[in-house]
Amino acid sequence: MFKDFITIFGYTVQTHGVVSVIAILLAYGVALVGMRGTVYEKHMESFIFYAVIGAIIGARFWHVFVFQWPYFSQNPGEILMIWKGGISILGAIIGGLVVLIIYSYKHKLNFFEFADYLAPALILGQAIGRAAELLAGDVFGSPTGGNFGMVYPEGTVAYSYYGSQPLWPADIWESQGNFVIYAILVILSARKLPKGWIFLIYFILYSFQRFMLEFLRGDSPRYFLNLTAGQWTTFWTIIAAILLGAYLLFRQKKLALNEGIMENIGNRDGKGNKGNKGNKDNKNNNDNKNNKDNKNNKGKKNNNSKKGKK
């Protein structure tokens, strides 16, 4: 493990923090490339500032009040001691999502389209960030029960829990899975999917992966139905994503139906105008014919009158 990166003037900079900053910068760059030439590009600089603040608040809140409340309820003085470690990636996602909703509403941006551009960058940042937690040894699996698995050294949180027992590499598998999800989202982004689908696919894939890997985690307390806080969180995010996807499908079909109705009305009006024009032309032709006939009759009558006089 490589928990401490460097010590400057008695202050130790942790490797997890350094790699997390690198992850944010890389994710920011990927997002900018993805939204180049769009209205969202000029908003990224201001959005990322608020998003990071929201993510930090959400990450700490979720860690304290959802993941580790049994501990912090007995040690309330440590709730704000974020420098000691203890953040939740799920809380960071939710905190950033709240900021995105508020920012999109304030600046009159399309939330779903903005989220589609951010999703690949977000999962890339998560993949790198999860790898950083391996260096710190504060995210770990449960004992494998055999002679295979990750063995953490003394001084790590994992060692304080299980000693030298081999543990499931849940954090490594999650990082690798995140890279796979990133590749999937990049491929799908090249297709013209409806707005919001890239974002929803990201949420469902990541939440499902996290839910399954939580069965191998050994660092989270278990609650109702022997599920962890992470599993309950991802369960509800999957439900929310499915409901939101159903709403987007319904709205898309409704818009398509309305467009079809308007198109039919336009076609009908076009045919009606064409028919009216035809009727008008026929009427004009008849009027011209009648005028011509009247003129001819008048001419014949005058000729007859001249013959009579002669």
PDB file of C-alpha atoms in Angstrom:
ATOM      1  CA  MET A   1       0.000   0.000   0.000  1.00  0.00           C
ATOM      2  CA  PHE A   2       1.054   3.577  -0.561  1.00  0.00           C
ATOM      3  CA  LYS A   3      -1.189   5.553   1.776  1.00  0.00           C
ATOM      4  CA  ASP A   4       0.970   8.670   2.319  1.00  0.00           C
ATOM      5  CA  PHE A   5       2.171  10.492  -0.765  1.00  0.00           C
ATOM      6  CA  ILE A   6       4.440  13.165   0.726  1.00  0.00           C
ATOM      7  CA  THR A   7       4.970  15.091   3.961  1.00  0.00           C
ATOM      8  CA  ILE A   8       5.489  18.870   3.748  1.00  0.00           C
ATOM      9  CA  PHE A   9       6.199  20.945   6.863  1.00  0.00           C
ATOM     10  CA  GLY A  10       4.762  18.239   9.045  1.00  0.00           C
ATOM     11  CA  TYR A  11       1.577  17.877   6.979  1.00  0.00           C
ATOM     12  CA  THR A  12       1.083  14.550   5.220  1.00  0.00           C
ATOM     13  CA  VAL A  13      -0.564  14.556   1.805  1.00  0.00           C
ATOM     14  CA  GLN A  14      -2.386  11.276   1.266  1.00  0.00           C
ATOM     15  CA  THR A  15      -2.100   9.401  -2.014  1.00  0.00           C
ATOM     16  CA  HIS A  16      -5.858   8.969  -2.177  1.00  0.00           C
ATOM     17  CA  GLY A  17      -6.329  12.741  -2.288  1.00  0.00           C
ATOM     18  CA  VAL A  18      -3.685  13.251  -4.977  1.00  0.00           C
ATOM     19  CA  VAL A  19      -5.129  10.552  -7.241  1.00  0.00           C
ATOM     20  CA  SER A  20      -8.649  11.891  -6.644  1.00  0.00           C
ATOM     21  CA  VAL A  21      -7.564  15.327  -7.899  1.00  0.00           C
ATOM     22  CA  ILE A  22      -6.031  13.692 -10.976  1.00  0.00           C
ATOM     23  CA  ALA A  23      -9.292  11.802 -11.529  1.00  0.00           C
ATOM     24  CA  ILE A  24     -11.324  15.040 -11.370  1.00  0.00           C
ATOM     25  CA  LEU A  25      -9.005  16.802 -13.836  1.00  0.00           C
ATOM     26  CA  LEU A  26      -9.082  13.905 -16.307  1.00  0.00           C
ATOM     27  CA  ALA A  27     -12.858  13.626 -16.042  1.00  0.00           C
ATOM     28  CA  TYR A  28     -13.154  17.373 -16.612  1.00  0.00           C
ATOM     29  CA  GLY A  29     -11.016  17.116 -19.744  1.00  0.00           C
ATOM     30  CA  VAL A  30     -13.012  14.197 -21.129  1.00  0.00           C
ATOM     31  CA  ALA A  31     -16.275  16.076 -20.524  1.00  0.00           C
ATOM     32  CA  LEU A  32     -14.954  19.143 -22.359  1.00  0.00           C
ATOM     33  CA  VAL A  33     -13.931  17.055 -25.367  1.00  0.00           C
ATOM     34  CA  GLY A  34     -17.332  15.371 -25.460  1.00  0.00           C
ATOM     35  CA  MET A  35     -19.332  18.604 -25.387  1.00  0.00           C
ATOM     36  CA  ARG A  36     -17.032  20.641 -27.657  1.00  0.00           C
ATOM     37  CA  GLY A  37     -19.000  22.983 -29.890  1.00  0.00           C
ATOM     38  CA  THR A  38     -22.169  22.751 -27.781  1.00  0.00           C
ATOM     39  CA  VAL A  39     -23.801  25.289 -25.506  1.00  0.00           C
ATOM     40  CA  TYR A  40     -22.650  23.255 -22.498  1.00  0.00           C
ATOM     41  CA  GLU A  41     -18.933  23.752 -23.146  1.00  0.00           C
ATOM     42  CA  LYS A  42     -18.917  27.337 -21.882  1.00  0.00           C
ATOM     43  CA  HIS A  43     -20.715  26.291 -18.697  1.00  0.00           C
ATOM     44  CA  MET A  44     -18.256  23.594 -17.629  1.00  0.00           C
ATOM     45  CA  GLU A  45     -15.779  25.905 -15.928  1.00  0.00           C
ATOM     46  CA  SER A  46     -18.359  27.341 -13.548  1.00  0.00           C
ATOM     47  CA  PHE A  47     -20.323  24.101 -13.197  1.00  0.00           C
ATOM     48  CA  ILE A  48     -17.332  21.981 -12.168  1.00  0.00           C
ATOM     49  CA  PHE A  49     -16.615  24.353  -9.272  1.00  0.00           C
ATOM     50  CA  TYR A  50     -20.080  23.932  -7.788  1.00  0.00           C
ATOM     51  CA  ALA A  51     -20.195  20.236  -8.676  1.00  0.00           C
ATOM     52  CA  VAL A  52     -17.008  19.477  -6.706  1.00  0.00           C
ATOM     53  CA  ILE A  53     -18.388  21.313  -3.658  1.00  0.00           C
ATOM     54  CA  GLY A  54     -21.686  19.450  -3.927  1.00  0.00           C
ATOM     55  CA  ALA A  55     -19.888  16.133  -4.380  1.00  0.00           C
ATOM     56  CA  ILE A  56     -17.712  16.657  -1.285  1.00  0.00           C
ATOM     57  CA  ILE A  57     -20.715  17.583   0.860  1.00  0.00           C
ATOM     58  CA  GLY A  58     -22.741  14.639  -0.477  1.00  0.00           C
ATOM     59  CA  ALA A  59     -19.836  12.226  -0.081  1.00  0.00           C
ATOM     60  CA  ARG A  60     -19.308  13.120   3.561  1.00  0.00           C
ATOM     61  CA  PHE A  61     -23.022  13.252   4.351  1.00  0.00           C
ATOM     62  CA  TRP A  62     -23.640   9.800   2.877  1.00  0.00           C
ATOM     63  CA  HIS A  63     -20.626   8.301   4.632  1.00  0.00           C
ATOM     64  CA  VAL A  64     -21.633   9.670   8.027  1.00  0.00           C
ATOM     65  CA  PHE A  65     -25.425   9.379   8.021  1.00  0.00           C
ATOM     66  CA  VAL A  66     -25.968   6.390   5.738  1.00  0.00           C
ATOM     67  CA  PHE A  67     -22.875   4.178   5.713  1.00  0.00           C
ATOM     68  CA  GLN A  68     -21.347   4.607   9.153  1.00  0.00           C
ATOM     69  CA  TRP A  69     -24.041   6.167  11.340  1.00  0.00           C
ATOM     70  CA  PRO A  70     -23.679   3.531  14.121  1.00  0.00           C
ATOM     71  CA  TYR A  71     -20.102   4.779  14.636  1.00  0.00           C
ATOM     72  CA  PHE A  72     -20.680   8.510  14.213  1.00  0.00           C
ATOM     73  CA  SER A  73     -23.772   8.470  16.414  1.00  0.00           C
ATOM     74  CA  GLN A  74     -21.388   7.519  19.226  1.00  0.00           C
ATOM     75  CA  ASN A  75     -18.674   9.942  18.049  1.00  0.00           C
ATOM     76  CA  PRO A  76     -20.497  13.079  16.810  1.00  0.00           C
ATOM     77  CA  GLY A  77     -17.385  15.226  17.258  1.00  0.00           C
ATOM     78  CA  GLU A  78     -15.795  13.458  14.273  1.00  0.00           C
ATOM     79  CA  ILE A  79     -18.619  14.144  11.804  1.00  0.00           C
ATOM     80  CA  LEU A  80     -16.892  17.177  10.275  1.00  0.00           C
ATOM     81  CA  MET A  81     -13.369  15.701  10.401  1.00  0.00           C
ATOM     82  CA  ILE A  82     -13.270  14.884   6.701  1.00  0.00           C
ATOM     83  CA  TRP A  83      -9.472  15.168   6.657  1.00  0.00           C
ATOM     84  CA  LYS A  84      -9.362  11.918   8.626  1.00  0.00           C
ATOM     85  CA  GLY A  85     -10.941  10.154   5.689  1.00  0.00           C
ATOM     86  CA  GLY A  86     -14.385   8.780   5.141  1.00  0.00           C
ATOM     87  CA  ILE A  87     -16.309   9.705   1.993  1.00  0.00           C
ATOM     88  CA  SER A  88     -18.822   7.862  -0.154  1.00  0.00           C
ATOM     89  CA  ILE A  89     -18.719   7.824  -3.941  1.00  0.00           C
ATOM     90  CA  LEU A  90     -22.485   7.249  -3.998  1.00  0.00           C
ATOM     91  CA  GLY A  91     -22.962  10.355  -1.883  1.00  0.00           C
ATOM     92  CA  ALA A  92     -20.639  12.274  -4.207  1.00  0.00           C
ATOM     93  CA  ILE A  93     -22.731  11.250  -7.216  1.00  0.00           C
ATOM     94  CA  ILE A  94     -25.969  12.289  -5.522  1.00  0.00           C
ATOM     95  CA  GLY A  95     -24.458  15.589  -4.361  1.00  0.00           C
ATOM     96  CA  GLY A  96     -23.190  16.346  -7.859  1.00  0.00           C
ATOM     97  CA  LEU A  97     -26.553  15.360  -9.327  1.00  0.00           C
ATOM     98  CA  VAL A  98     -28.372  17.838  -7.076  1.00  0.00           C
ATOM     99  CA  VAL A  99     -25.991  20.574  -8.239  1.00  0.00           C
ATOM    100  CA  LEU A 100     -26.603  19.597 -11.882  1.00  0.00           C
ATOM    101  CA  ILE A 101     -30.373  19.844 -11.439  1.00  0.00           C
ATOM    102  CA  ILE A 102     -30.136  23.285  -9.829  1.00  0.00           C
ATOM    103  CA  TYR A 103     -27.548  24.553 -12.343  1.00  0.00           C
ATOM    104  CA  SER A 104     -29.537  23.337 -15.353  1.00  0.00           C
ATOM    105  CA  TYR A 105     -32.723  24.958 -14.060  1.00  0.00           C
ATOM    106  CA  LYS A 106     -31.003  28.247 -13.263  1.00  0.00           C
ATOM    107  CA  HIS A 107     -29.293  28.542 -16.648  1.00  0.00           C
ATOM    108  CA  LYS A 108     -32.220  27.086 -18.643  1.00  0.00           C
ATOM    109  CA  LEU A 109     -30.211  24.122 -19.916  1.00  0.00           C
ATOM    110  CA  ASN A 110     -31.513  20.707 -20.905  1.00  0.00           C
ATOM    111  CA  PHE A 111     -30.735  18.581 -17.853  1.00  0.00           C
ATOM    112  CA  PHE A 112     -30.825  15.226 -19.673  1.00  0.00           C
ATOM    113  CA  GLU A 113     -28.591  16.346 -22.525  1.00  0.00           C
ATOM    114  CA  PHE A 114     -26.110  17.904 -20.098  1.00  0.00           C
ATOM    115  CA  ALA A 115     -26.097  14.693 -18.037  1.00  0.00           C
ATOM    116  CA  ASP A 116     -25.467  12.619 -21.168  1.00  0.00           C
ATOM    117  CA  TYR A 117     -22.263  14.547 -21.846  1.00  0.00           C
ATOM    118  CA  LEU A 118     -21.133  14.202 -18.223  1.00  0.00           C
ATOM    119  CA  ALA A 119     -21.851  10.480 -17.719  1.00  0.00           C
ATOM    120  CA  PRO A 120     -18.761   9.007 -19.502  1.00  0.00           C
ATOM    121  CA  ALA A 121     -16.475  11.495 -17.765  1.00  0.00           C
ATOM    122  CA  LEU A 122     -18.033  10.718 -14.398  1.00  0.00           C
ATOM    123  CA  ILE A 123     -17.570   6.955 -14.615  1.00  0.00           C
ATOM    124  CA  LEU A 124     -13.952   7.462 -15.751  1.00  0.00           C
ATOM    125  CA  GLY A 125     -13.307   9.577 -12.651  1.00  0.00           C
ATOM    126  CA  GLN A 126     -14.916   6.878 -10.512  1.00  0.00           C
ATOM    127  CA  ALA A 127     -12.710   4.194 -12.036  1.00  0.00           C
ATOM    128  CA  ILE A 128      -9.532   6.128 -11.248  1.00  0.00           C
ATOM    129  CA  GLY A 129     -10.779   7.175  -7.823  1.00  0.00           C
ATOM    130  CA  ARG A 130     -11.639   3.618  -6.828  1.00  0.00           C
ATOM    131  CA  ALA A 131      -8.139   2.517  -7.802  1.00  0.00           C
ATOM    132  CA  ALA A 132      -6.812   5.212  -5.453  1.00  0.00           C
ATOM    133  CA  GLU A 133      -8.653   3.636  -2.554  1.00  0.00           C
ATOM    134  CA  LEU A 134      -6.632   0.474  -3.086  1.00  0.00           C
ATOM    135  CA  LEU A 135      -3.507   2.492  -2.275  1.00  0.00           C
ATOM    136  CA  ALA A 136      -5.058   3.667   0.974  1.00  0.00           C
ATOM    137  CA  GLY A 137      -6.402   0.275   1.967  1.00  0.00           C
ATOM    138  CA  ASP A 138      -9.620   1.746   3.376  1.00  0.00           C
ATOM    139  CA  VAL A 139     -12.004   0.016   0.951  1.00  0.00           C
ATOM    140  CA  PHE A 140     -11.794  -3.755   1.037  1.00  0.00           C
ATOM    141  CA  GLY A 141     -13.627  -7.010   0.702  1.00  0.00           C
ATOM    142  CA  SER A 142     -14.581  -9.721   3.133  1.00  0.00           C
ATOM    143  CA  PRO A 143     -12.451 -12.846   3.749  1.00  0.00           C
ATOM    144  CA  THR A 144     -12.416 -15.295   0.868  1.00  0.00           C
ATOM    145  CA  GLY A 145     -12.133 -18.287   3.191  1.00  0.00           C
ATOM    146  CA  GLY A 146      -9.228 -19.674   1.173  1.00  0.00           C
ATOM    147  CA  ASN A 147      -5.608 -18.989   0.356  1.00  0.00           C
ATOM    148  CA  PHE A 148      -6.400 -16.547  -2.466  1.00  0.00           C
ATOM    149  CA  GLY A 149      -7.277 -12.871  -2.283  1.00  0.00           C
ATOM    150  CA  MET A 150      -5.835  -9.498  -1.263  1.00  0.00           C
ATOM    151  CA  VAL A 151      -3.667  -9.359   1.860  1.00  0.00           C
ATOM    152  CA  TYR A 152      -3.353  -5.860   3.310  1.00  0.00           C
ATOM    153  CA  PRO A 153      -0.316  -4.788   5.360  1.00  0.00           C
ATOM    154  CA  GLU A 154      -0.295  -3.521   8.915  1.00  0.00           C
ATOM    155  CA  GLY A 155      -1.354   0.073   9.350  1.00  0.00           C
ATOM    156  CA  THR A 156      -4.278  -0.136   6.939  1.00  0.00           C
ATOM    157  CA  VAL A 157      -7.934  -0.149   7.938  1.00  0.00           C
ATOM    158  CA  ALA A 158      -8.360  -3.516   6.245  1.00  0.00           C
ATOM    159  CA  TYR A 159      -5.664  -5.063   8.430  1.00  0.00           C
ATOM    160  CA  SER A 160      -7.300  -3.677  11.568  1.00  0.00           C
ATOM    161  CA  TYR A 161     -10.491  -5.529  10.568  1.00  0.00           C
ATOM    162  CA  TYR A 162      -9.201  -8.879   9.322  1.00  0.00           C
ATOM    163  CA  GLY A 163      -5.467  -9.031   9.927  1.00  0.00           C
ATOM    164  CA  SER A 164      -3.576 -11.001   7.290  1.00  0.00           C
ATOM    165  CA  GLN A 165      -6.608 -12.905   6.001  1.00  0.00           C
ATOM    166  CA  PRO A 166      -6.966 -12.906   2.200  1.00  0.00           C
ATOM    167  CA  LEU A 167      -9.878 -10.651   1.171  1.00  0.00           C
ATOM    168  CA  TRP A 168     -12.020 -10.384  -1.948  1.00  0.00           C
ATOM    169  CA  PRO A 169     -10.618  -7.680  -4.298  1.00  0.00           C
ATOM    170  CA  ALA A 170     -13.990  -5.925  -4.491  1.00  0.00           C
ATOM    171  CA  ASP A 171     -12.473  -2.481  -4.976  1.00  0.00           C
ATOM    172  CA  ILE A 172     -10.232  -3.642  -7.857  1.00  0.00           C
ATOM    173  CA  TRP A 173     -13.122  -5.350  -9.609  1.00  0.00           C
ATOM    174  CA  GLU A 174     -15.257  -2.249  -9.230  1.00  0.00           C
ATOM    175  CA  SER A 175     -12.528  -0.090 -10.758  1.00  0.00           C
ATOM    176  CA  GLN A 176     -12.156  -2.491 -13.683  1.00  0.00           C
ATOM    177  CA  GLY A 177     -15.925  -2.634 -14.128  1.00  0.00           C
ATOM    178  CA  ASN A 178     -16.071   1.158 -14.217  1.00  0.00           C
ATOM    179  CA  PHE A 179     -13.556   1.227 -17.066  1.00  0.00           C
ATOM    180  CA  VAL A 180     -15.746  -1.247 -18.972  1.00  0.00           C
ATOM    181  CA  ILE A 181     -18.815   0.948 -18.381  1.00  0.00           C
ATOM    182  CA  TYR A 182     -16.821   3.946 -19.585  1.00  0.00           C
ATOM    183  CA  ALA A 183     -16.031   2.159 -22.863  1.00  0.00           C
ATOM    184  CA  ILE A 184     -19.698   1.200 -23.302  1.00  0.00           C
ATOM    185  CA  LEU A 185     -20.855   4.788 -22.769  1.00  0.00           C
ATOM    186  CA  VAL A 186     -18.274   6.167 -25.214  1.00  0.00           C
ATOM    187  CA  ILE A 187     -19.472   3.719 -27.872  1.00  0.00           C
ATOM    188  CA  LEU A 188     -23.136   4.538 -27.237  1.00  0.00           C
ATOM    189  CA  SER A 189     -22.395   8.272 -27.289  1.00  0.00           C
ATOM    190  CA  ALA A 190     -21.475   7.944 -30.967  1.00  0.00           C
ATOM    191  CA  ARG A 191     -25.046   6.830 -31.663  1.00  0.00           C
ATOM    192  CA  LYS A 192     -28.009   9.187 -31.855  1.00  0.00           C
ATOM    193  CA  LEU A 193     -29.863   8.007 -28.772  1.00  0.00           C
ATOM    194  CA  PRO A 194     -32.728  10.029 -27.257  1.00  0.00           C
ATOM    195  CA  LYS A 195     -31.712  12.625 -24.691  1.00  0.00           C
ATOM    196  CA  GLY A 196     -31.172  11.155 -21.253  1.00  0.00           C
ATOM    197  CA  TRP A 197     -30.466   7.571 -22.279  1.00  0.00           C
ATOM    198  CA  ILE A 198     -26.674   7.684 -21.876  1.00  0.00           C
ATOM    199  CA  PHE A 199     -27.156   9.089 -18.382  1.00  0.00           C
ATOM    200  CA  LEU A 200     -29.732   6.431 -17.437  1.00  0.00           C
ATOM    201  CA  ILE A 201     -27.620   3.589 -18.857  1.00  0.00           C
ATOM    202  CA  TYR A 202     -24.701   4.830 -16.769  1.00  0.00           C
ATOM    203  CA  PHE A 203     -26.818   4.894 -13.626  1.00  0.00           C
ATOM    204  CA  ILE A 204     -28.263   1.425 -14.159  1.00  0.00           C
ATOM    205  CA  LEU A 205     -24.977  -0.271 -15.116  1.00  0.00           C
ATOM    206  CA  TYR A 206     -22.983   1.256 -12.290  1.00  0.00           C
ATOM    207  CA  SER A 207     -25.687   0.714  -9.682  1.00  0.00           C
ATOM    208  CA  PHE A 208     -26.141  -2.932 -10.686  1.00  0.00           C
ATOM    209  CA  GLN A 209     -22.397  -3.560 -10.575  1.00  0.00           C
ATOM    210  CA  ARG A 210     -22.093  -1.877  -7.188  1.00  0.00           C
ATOM    211  CA  PHE A 211     -25.068  -3.793  -5.790  1.00  0.00           C
ATOM    212  CA  MET A 212     -23.522  -7.150  -6.734  1.00  0.00           C
ATOM    213  CA  LEU A 213     -20.000  -6.330  -5.541  1.00  0.00           C
ATOM    214  CA  GLU A 214     -21.330  -5.181  -2.171  1.00  0.00           C
ATOM    215  CA  PHE A 215     -21.950  -8.850  -1.341  1.00  0.00           C
ATOM    216  CA  LEU A 216     -18.151  -9.217  -1.268  1.00  0.00           C
ATOM    217  CA  ARG A 217     -17.442  -6.052   0.742  1.00  0.00           C
ATOM    218  CA  GLY A 218     -16.150  -6.350   4.276  1.00  0.00           C
ATOM    219  CA  ASP A 219     -16.015  -2.699   5.325  1.00  0.00           C
ATOM    220  CA  SER A 220     -19.720  -1.808   5.522  1.00  0.00           C
ATOM    221  CA  PRO A 221     -22.261  -2.625   8.230  1.00  0.00           C
ATOM    222  CA  ARG A 222     -25.346  -4.552   7.134  1.00  0.00           C
ATOM    223  CA  TYR A 223     -28.904  -3.519   7.784  1.00  0.00           C
ATOM    224  CA  PHE A 224     -32.361  -4.767   6.803  1.00  0.00           C
ATOM    225  CA  LEU A 225     -32.307  -8.036   4.809  1.00  0.00           C
ATOM    226  CA  ASN A 226     -28.566  -8.207   5.516  1.00  0.00           C
ATOM    227  CA  LEU A 227     -27.906  -5.614   2.813  1.00  0.00           C
ATOM    228  CA  THR A 228     -25.389  -2.802   3.082  1.00  0.00           C
ATOM    229  CA  ALA A 229     -26.193   0.890   2.821  1.00  0.00           C
ATOM    230  CA  GLY A 230     -24.548   0.828  -0.598  1.00  0.00           C
ATOM    231  CA  GLN A 231     -26.915  -1.912  -1.761  1.00  0.00           C
ATOM    232  CA  TRP A 232     -29.981  -0.073  -0.526  1.00  0.00           C
ATOM    233  CA  THR A 233     -28.787   3.113  -2.198  1.00  0.00           C
ATOM    234  CA  THR A 234     -28.103   1.431  -5.538  1.00  0.00           C
ATOM    235  CA  PHE A 235     -31.369  -0.508  -5.346  1.00  0.00           C
ATOM    236  CA  TRP A 236     -33.352   2.722  -5.180  1.00  0.00           C
ATOM    237  CA  THR A 237     -31.224   4.418  -7.839  1.00  0.00           C
ATOM    238  CA  ILE A 238     -31.969   1.534 -10.224  1.00  0.00           C
ATOM    239  CA  ILE A 239     -35.705   1.878  -9.501  1.00  0.00           C
ATOM    240  CA  ALA A 240     -35.498   5.647 -10.016  1.00  0.00           C
ATOM    241  CA  ALA A 241     -33.588   5.207 -13.301  1.00  0.00           C
ATOM    242  CA  ILE A 242     -36.141   2.705 -14.625  1.00  0.00           C
ATOM    243  CA  LEU A 243     -39.053   5.004 -13.736  1.00  0.00           C
ATOM    244  CA  LEU A 244     -37.276   7.950 -15.310  1.00  0.00           C
ATOM    245  CA  GLY A 245     -36.607   5.879 -18.428  1.00  0.00           C
ATOM    246  CA  ALA A 246     -40.313   4.975 -18.628  1.00  0.00           C
ATOM    247  CA  TYR A 247     -41.171   8.668 -18.349  1.00  0.00           C
ATOM    248  CA  LEU A 248     -38.756   9.570 -21.158  1.00  0.00           C
ATOM    249  CA  LEU A 249     -40.219   6.825 -23.374  1.00  0.00           C
ATOM    250  CA  PHE A 250     -43.758   8.049 -22.687  1.00  0.00           C
ATOM    251  CA  ARG A 251     -42.772  11.649 -23.419  1.00  0.00           C
ATOM    252  CA  GLN A 252     -40.959  10.638 -26.609  1.00  0.00           C
ATOM    253  CA  LYS A 253     -43.987   8.694 -27.892  1.00  0.00           C
ATOM    254  CA  LYS A 254     -46.287  11.562 -26.970  1.00  0.00           C
ATOM    255  CA  LEU A 255     -44.116  14.050 -28.869  1.00  0.00           C
ATOM    256  CA  ALA A 256     -43.977  11.702 -31.876  1.00  0.00           C
ATOM    257  CA  LEU A 257     -47.775  11.327 -31.772  1.00  0.00           C
ATOM    258  CA  ASN A 258     -48.277  15.085 -31.586  1.00  0.00           C
ATOM    259  CA  GLU A 259     -45.878  15.624 -34.488  1.00  0.00           C
ATOM    260  CA  GLY A 260     -47.776  13.014 -36.508  1.00  0.00           C
ATOM    261  CA  ILE A 261     -51.111  14.715 -35.786  1.00  0.00           C
ATOM    262  CA  MET A 262     -49.728  18.133 -36.758  1.00  0.00           C
ATOM    263  CA  GLU A 263     -48.281  16.670 -39.950  1.00  0.00           C
ATOM    264  CA  ASN A 264     -51.640  15.120 -40.876  1.00  0.00           C
ATOM    265  CA  ILE A 265     -53.391  18.427 -40.203  1.00  0.00           C
ATOM    266  CA  GLY A 266     -50.842  20.212 -42.376  1.00  0.00           C
ATOM    267  CA  ASN A 267     -51.344  17.708 -45.195  1.00  0.00           C
ATOM    268  CA  ARG A 268     -55.115  18.001 -44.919  1.00  0.00           C
ATOM    269  CA  ASP A 269     -54.942  21.793 -44.992  1.00  0.00           C
ATOM    270  CA  GLY A 270     -52.688  21.614 -48.017  1.00  0.00           C
ATOM    271  CA  LYS A 271     -55.148  19.392 -49.879  1.00  0.00           C
ATOM    272  CA  GLY A 272     -58.027  21.638 -48.843  1.00  0.00           C
ATOM    273  CA  ASN A 273     -56.297  24.732 -50.122  1.00  0.00           C
ATOM    274  CA  LYS A 274     -55.504  22.954 -53.369  1.00  0.00           C
ATOM    275  CA  GLY A 275     -59.131  21.906 -53.719  1.00  0.00           C
ATOM    276  CA  ASN A 276     -60.363  25.436 -52.967  1.00  0.00           C
ATOM    277  CA  LYS A 277     -57.963  26.804 -55.541  1.00  0.00           C
ATOM    278  CA  GLY A 278     -59.286  24.338 -58.089  1.00  0.00           C
ATOM    279  CA  ASN A 279     -62.879  25.286 -57.332  1.00  0.00           C
ATOM    280  CA  LYS A 280     -61.998  28.954 -57.600  1.00  0.00           C
ATOM    281  CA  ASP A 281     -60.305  28.367 -60.945  1.00  0.00           C
ATOM    282  CA  ASN A 282     -63.352  26.457 -62.234  1.00  0.00           C
ATOM    283  CA  LYS A 283     -65.616  29.271 -61.072  1.00  0.00           C
ATOM    284  CA  ASN A 284     -63.473  31.851 -62.825  1.00  0.00           C
ATOM    285  CA  ASN A 285     -63.472  29.766 -66.007  1.00  0.00           C
ATOM    286  CA  ASN A 286     -67.264  29.477 -65.892  1.00  0.00           C
ATOM    287  CA  ASP A 287     -67.625  33.206 -65.298  1.00  0.00           C
ATOM    288  CA  ASN A 288     -65.325  33.960 -68.216  1.00  0.00           C
ATOM    289  CA  LYS A 289     -67.287  31.560 -70.424  1.00  0.00           C
ATOM    290  CA  ASN A 290     -70.591  33.154 -69.440  1.00  0.00           C
ATOM    291  CA  ASN A 291     -69.233  36.619 -70.095  1.00  0.00           C
ATOM    292  CA  LYS A 292     -67.995  35.493 -73.497  1.00  0.00           C
ATOM    293  CA  ASP A 293     -71.351  33.929 -74.335  1.00  0.00           C
ATOM    294  CA  ASN A 294     -73.209  37.068 -73.260  1.00  0.00           C
ATOM    295  CA  LYS A 295     -70.898  39.181 -75.377  1.00  0.00           C
ATOM    296  CA  ASN A 296     -71.499  36.953 -78.421  1.00  0.00           C
ATOM    297  CA  ASN A 297     -75.262  37.062 -77.903  1.00  0.00           C
ATOM    298  CA  LYS A 298     -75.155  40.821 -77.629  1.00  0.00           C
ATOM    299  CA  GLY A 299     -73.142  41.015 -80.852  1.00  0.00           C
ATOM    300  CA  LYS A 300     -75.672  38.839 -82.727  1.00  0.00           C
ATOM    301  CA  LYS A 301     -78.547  40.957 -81.441  1.00  0.00           C
ATOM    302  CA  ASN A 302     -76.910  44.157 -82.706  1.00  0.00           C
ATOM    303  CA  ASN A 303     -76.353  42.603 -86.153  1.00  0.00           C
ATOM    304  CA  ASN A 304     -79.974  41.580 -86.368  1.00  0.00           C
ATOM    305  CA  SER A 305     -81.031  45.093 -85.459  1.00  0.00           C
ATOM    306  CA  LYS A 306     -78.889  46.555 -88.251  1.00  0.00           C
ATOM    307  CA  LYS A 307     -80.357  44.143 -90.800  1.00  0.00           C
ATOM    308  CA  GLY A 308     -83.855  45.162 -89.769  1.00  0.00           C
ATOM    309  CA  LYS A 309     -83.091  48.820 -90.215  1.00  0.00           C
ATOM    310  CA  LYS A 310     -81.504  48.176 -93.558  1.00  0.00           C
TER     311      LYS A 310
END
